[in-house]
C-alpha positions as a Markdown table, in Angstrom:
| # | Residue | x | y | z |
|---|---|---|---|---|
| 1 | Unk | 0.0 | 0.0 | 0.0 |
| 2 | Unk | 1.3 | 3.4 | -1.0 |
| 3 | Unk | 1.6 | 5.9 | 1.8 |
| 4 | Unk | 0.8 | 9.6 | 1.5 |
| 5 | Unk | 3.6 | 12.1 | 0.7 |
| 6 | Unk | 5.3 | 13.7 | -2.2 |
| 7 | Unk | 5.6 | 11.8 | -5.5 |
| 8 | Unk | 8.8 | 9.8 | -5.9 |
| 9 | Unk | 10.4 | 12.1 | -8.4 |
| 10 | Unk | 9.5 | 15.2 | -6.3 |
| 11 | Unk | 11.0 | 13.5 | -3.2 |
| 12 | Unk | 14.1 | 12.7 | -5.2 |
| 13 | Unk | 14.4 | 16.3 | -6.4 |
| 14 | Unk | 14.3 | 17.5 | -2.9 |
| 15 | Unk | 17.0 | 15.1 | -1.8 |
| 16 | Unk | 19.3 | 16.2 | -4.6 |
| 17 | Unk | 18.7 | 19.9 | -4.0 |
| 18 | Unk | 19.3 | 19.5 | -0.2 |
| 19 | Unk | 22.3 | 17.2 | -0.5 |
| 20 | Unk | 25.4 | 18.1 | 1.6 |
| 21 | Unk | 27.2 | 14.8 | 1.3 |
| 22 | Unk | 30.5 | 16.4 | 0.2 |
| 23 | Unk | 31.6 | 19.1 | 2.6 |
| 24 | Unk | 34.3 | 20.5 | 0.2 |
| 25 | Unk | 31.7 | 20.8 | -2.6 |
| 26 | Unk | 29.2 | 22.4 | -0.3 |
| 27 | Unk | 31.8 | 25.0 | 0.9 |
| 28 | Unk | 32.8 | 25.8 | -2.7 |
| 29 | Unk | 29.2 | 26.2 | -4.1 |
| 30 | Unk | 28.1 | 28.3 | -1.1 |
| 31 | Unk | 31.1 | 30.6 | -1.5 |
| 32 | Unk | 30.4 | 30.9 | -5.2 |
| 33 | Unk | 26.8 | 31.8 | -4.5 |
| 34 | Unk | 28.0 | 34.6 | -2.2 |
| 35 | Unk | 30.9 | 36.1 | -4.2 |
| 36 | Unk | 29.5 | 35.3 | -7.7 |
| 37 | Unk | 31.2 | 35.7 | -11.1 |
| 38 | Unk | 31.8 | 39.3 | -12.0 |
| 39 | Unk | 29.7 | 38.9 | -15.2 |
| 40 | Unk | 26.7 | 37.9 | -13.1 |
| 41 | Unk | 27.2 | 40.1 | -10.0 |
| 42 | Unk | 23.6 | 41.3 | -10.1 |
| 43 | Unk | 22.1 | 37.8 | -10.4 |
| 44 | Unk | 20.6 | 35.7 | -7.5 |
| 45 | Unk | 22.4 | 32.4 | -7.4 |
| 46 | Unk | 20.6 | 29.2 | -6.5 |
| 47 | Unk | 23.7 | 27.9 | -4.7 |
| 48 | Unk | 22.4 | 24.3 | -4.4 |
| 49 | Unk | 22.5 | 21.1 | -6.4 |
| 50 | Unk | 20.2 | 21.2 | -9.4 |
| 51 | Unk | 18.1 | 18.1 | -10.0 |
| 52 | Unk | 18.5 | 16.9 | -13.5 |
| 53 | Unk | 15.3 | 15.0 | -14.0 |
| 54 | Unk | 12.8 | 17.7 | -14.9 |
| 55 | Unk | 9.1 | 17.7 | -14.1 |
| 56 | Unk | 7.2 | 14.4 | -14.5 |
| 57 | Unk | 4.6 | 16.1 | -16.7 |
| 58 | Unk | 7.1 | 17.8 | -19.0 |
| 59 | Unk | 5.6 | 18.6 | -22.5 |
| 60 | Unk | 8.8 | 19.5 | -24.3 |
| 61 | Unk | 12.0 | 17.6 | -25.1 |
| 62 | Unk | 14.9 | 20.0 | -24.6 |
| 63 | Unk | 17.9 | 19.2 | -26.7 |
| 64 | Unk | 21.5 | 20.3 | -26.3 |
| 65 | Unk | 24.1 | 22.3 | -28.3 |
| 66 | Unk | 24.6 | 20.0 | -31.3 |
| 67 | Unk | 22.1 | 21.8 | -33.6 |
| 68 | Unk | 23.7 | 25.2 | -32.9 |
| 69 | Unk | 27.2 | 23.7 | -33.7 |
| 70 | Unk | 25.9 | 22.3 | -37.0 |
| 71 | Unk | 24.6 | 25.6 | -38.1 |
| 72 | Unk | 27.9 | 27.3 | -37.5 |
| 73 | Unk | 30.2 | 24.8 | -39.1 |
| 74 | Unk | 30.4 | 21.3 | -40.7 |
| 75 | Unk | 32.5 | 19.7 | -38.0 |
| 76 | Unk | 32.6 | 20.5 | -34.3 |
| 77 | Unk | 34.7 | 19.7 | -31.3 |
| 78 | Unk | 33.7 | 19.3 | -27.6 |
| 79 | Unk | 36.0 | 20.5 | -24.8 |
| 80 | Unk | 35.3 | 19.0 | -21.4 |
| 81 | Unk | 36.9 | 18.6 | -18.0 |
| 82 | Unk | 38.8 | 15.4 | -17.1 |
| 83 | Unk | 40.0 | 12.9 | -19.7 |
| 84 | Unk | 37.7 | 10.3 | -18.2 |
| 85 | Unk | 34.7 | 12.3 | -19.2 |
| 86 | Unk | 35.5 | 12.0 | -22.9 |
| 87 | Unk | 34.0 | 8.5 | -23.3 |
| 88 | Unk | 30.5 | 9.4 | -22.5 |
| 89 | Unk | 30.6 | 12.5 | -24.6 |
| 90 | Unk | 32.1 | 10.6 | -27.6 |
| 91 | Unk | 29.3 | 8.1 | -27.3 |
| 92 | Unk | 26.5 | 10.7 | -27.3 |
| 93 | Unk | 26.9 | 12.0 | -30.8 |
| 94 | Unk | 27.0 | 8.5 | -32.1 |
| 95 | Unk | 23.7 | 7.7 | -30.4 |
| 96 | Unk | 22.2 | 10.9 | -31.7 |
| 97 | Unk | 23.3 | 10.1 | -35.3 |
| 98 | Unk | 25.7 | 13.0 | -35.6 |
| 99 | Unk | 28.9 | 11.2 | -34.7 |
| 100 | Unk | 30.5 | 11.8 | -38.2 |
| 101 | Unk | 30.3 | 15.5 | -37.6 |
| 102 | Unk | 32.3 | 15.4 | -34.4 |
| 103 | Unk | 36.0 | 16.0 | -35.1 |
| 104 | Unk | 37.3 | 15.6 | -31.6 |
| 105 | Unk | 36.4 | 15.5 | -27.9 |
| 106 | Unk | 39.2 | 17.0 | -25.8 |
| 107 | Unk | 39.8 | 17.1 | -22.1 |
| 108 | Unk | 41.3 | 20.0 | -20.2 |
| 109 | Unk | 42.6 | 17.8 | -17.4 |
| 110 | Unk | 40.7 | 20.0 | -14.9 |
| 111 | Unk | 38.0 | 18.9 | -12.5 |
| 112 | Unk | 34.8 | 20.9 | -12.0 |
| 113 | Unk | 36.1 | 22.4 | -8.8 |
| 114 | Unk | 39.2 | 23.6 | -10.7 |
| 115 | Unk | 37.2 | 25.7 | -13.1 |
| 116 | Unk | 37.0 | 28.5 | -10.5 |
| 117 | Unk | 40.7 | 29.3 | -11.4 |
| 118 | Unk | 40.0 | 31.5 | -14.4 |
| 119 | Unk | 43.5 | 31.8 | -15.7 |
| 120 | Unk | 44.3 | 28.2 | -15.4 |
| 121 | Unk | 41.0 | 27.2 | -17.0 |
| 122 | Unk | 41.4 | 29.5 | -19.9 |
| 123 | Unk | 45.0 | 28.2 | -20.6 |
| 124 | Unk | 43.9 | 24.5 | -20.4 |
| 125 | Unk | 40.8 | 25.2 | -22.5 |
| 126 | Unk | 42.9 | 27.0 | -25.2 |
| 127 | Unk | 45.4 | 24.1 | -25.3 |
| 128 | Unk | 42.6 | 21.5 | -25.7 |
| 129 | Unk | 40.7 | 23.7 | -28.2 |
| 130 | Unk | 43.8 | 24.0 | -30.4 |
| 131 | Unk | 44.2 | 20.3 | -30.5 |
| 132 | Unk | 40.5 | 20.0 | -31.5 |
| 133 | Unk | 41.0 | 22.6 | -34.2 |
| 134 | Unk | 44.0 | 20.8 | -35.6 |
| 135 | Unk | 41.8 | 17.6 | -35.7 |
| 136 | Unk | 39.4 | 19.4 | -38.0 |
| 137 | Unk | 36.9 | 21.1 | -35.7 |
| 138 | Unk | 35.3 | 24.3 | -37.2 |
| 139 | Unk | 33.1 | 25.0 | -34.1 |
| 140 | Unk | 33.8 | 24.3 | -30.4 |
| 141 | Unk | 31.2 | 23.3 | -27.8 |
| 142 | Unk | 31.7 | 23.8 | -24.1 |
| 143 | Unk | 31.3 | 20.3 | -22.6 |
| 144 | Unk | 30.6 | 21.4 | -19.0 |
| 145 | Unk | 28.2 | 24.0 | -17.5 |
| 146 | Unk | 31.0 | 25.2 | -15.3 |
| 147 | Unk | 32.8 | 26.5 | -18.4 |
| 148 | Unk | 30.1 | 29.1 | -19.1 |
| 149 | Unk | 31.7 | 32.4 | -20.0 |
| 150 | Unk | 34.7 | 30.9 | -21.8 |
| 151 | Unk | 33.0 | 31.4 | -25.2 |
| 152 | Unk | 33.5 | 35.2 | -24.8 |
| 153 | Unk | 37.0 | 35.0 | -23.2 |
| 154 | Unk | 38.6 | 32.6 | -25.7 |
| 155 | Unk | 36.5 | 32.7 | -28.8 |
| 156 | Unk | 38.4 | 35.5 | -30.5 |
| 157 | Unk | 41.8 | 34.0 | -29.6 |
| 158 | Unk | 40.8 | 30.8 | -31.3 |
| 159 | Unk | 39.3 | 32.3 | -34.4 |
| 160 | Unk | 36.4 | 29.8 | -34.1 |
| 161 | Unk | 32.8 | 30.0 | -32.9 |
| 162 | Unk | 32.5 | 28.7 | -29.3 |
| 163 | Unk | 29.0 | 27.5 | -28.3 |
| 164 | Unk | 27.9 | 27.6 | -24.6 |
| 165 | Unk | 25.9 | 24.3 | -24.4 |
| 166 | Unk | 23.7 | 25.5 | -21.6 |
| 167 | Unk | 22.8 | 28.8 | -23.3 |
| 168 | Unk | 22.2 | 27.0 | -26.6 |
| 169 | Unk | 19.8 | 24.5 | -25.0 |
| 170 | Unk | 17.9 | 27.2 | -23.2 |
| 171 | Unk | 17.5 | 29.4 | -26.3 |
| 172 | Unk | 16.5 | 26.4 | -28.4 |
| 173 | Unk | 13.8 | 25.5 | -25.8 |
| 174 | Unk | 12.6 | 29.1 | -25.8 |
| 175 | Unk | 12.3 | 29.1 | -29.6 |
| 176 | Unk | 10.4 | 25.8 | -29.6 |
| 177 | Unk | 7.9 | 27.2 | -27.0 |
| 178 | Unk | 7.6 | 30.5 | -28.9 |
| 179 | Unk | 6.7 | 28.6 | -32.1 |
| 180 | Unk | 4.2 | 26.4 | -30.2 |
| 181 | Unk | 6.1 | 23.2 | -31.2 |
| 182 | Unk | 6.0 | 20.0 | -29.2 |
| 183 | Unk | 7.8 | 16.7 | -29.3 |
| 184 | Unk | 6.6 | 14.5 | -32.2 |
| 185 | Unk | 4.0 | 11.9 | -31.5 |
| 186 | Unk | 4.7 | 9.7 | -34.5 |
| 187 | Unk | 7.4 | 7.4 | -35.4 |
| 188 | Unk | 10.0 | 6.6 | -32.7 |
| 189 | Unk | 8.3 | 9.0 | -30.2 |
| 190 | Unk | 4.7 | 7.7 | -30.8 |
| 191 | Unk | 2.7 | 6.4 | -27.9 |
| 192 | Unk | 3.6 | 2.7 | -27.3 |
| 193 | Unk | 1.3 | 0.1 | -28.9 |
| 194 | Unk | -0.9 | -1.6 | -26.2 |
| 195 | Unk | 0.5 | -5.0 | -25.4 |
| 196 | Unk | -1.3 | -7.9 | -23.7 |
| 197 | Unk | 0.8 | -9.4 | -21.0 |
| 198 | Unk | 0.2 | -12.9 | -19.6 |
| 199 | Unk | 2.3 | -13.5 | -16.5 |
| 200 | Unk | 3.5 | -17.0 | -15.9 |
| 201 | Unk | 2.3 | -18.3 | -19.3 |
| 202 | Unk | 3.0 | -22.0 | -19.8 |
| 203 | Unk | 3.5 | -22.7 | -16.2 |
| 204 | Unk | 1.3 | -25.0 | -14.1 |
């Protein structure tokens, strides 16, 4: 019997937003929320973990930066944090059917908490970006939300368009909402065909 209380997804969102399991991370994010980046000094920071599941009744599918990168150039490169993050990012374009347009996925060697060091981050990003450019990338995509702001700082130095994945996804979602578009209900995203299930068939 189900007890009363918040829906499972709502309860999980609350647990994520209230998580304080890593004291070092908690100290860092609370300090960032107080001091803020200079570019966003007048913003109110959330300063807590952000649940990544979305509302259970979501009506729109929000996609990431790949469409923006394809508009700006034929082949793109993704710059991320640690080298071990590359595998998952390399697999994603293949699953989305755009793997042939991905020239390179480069790691900066920096963890998320290291991105607060602006000079070090820019230097590492430039080095990884130059390797991606040499591999054939015509457009670069920031592979971590913590890199937001680098597109302005290093774009001109590289001579390549640099796409902020977070901003691109938000703007694309805004455009879809403005045009009144929703996720397709035919083909691969159509409602599943009803199936009859017989449990324990063939057993005595």
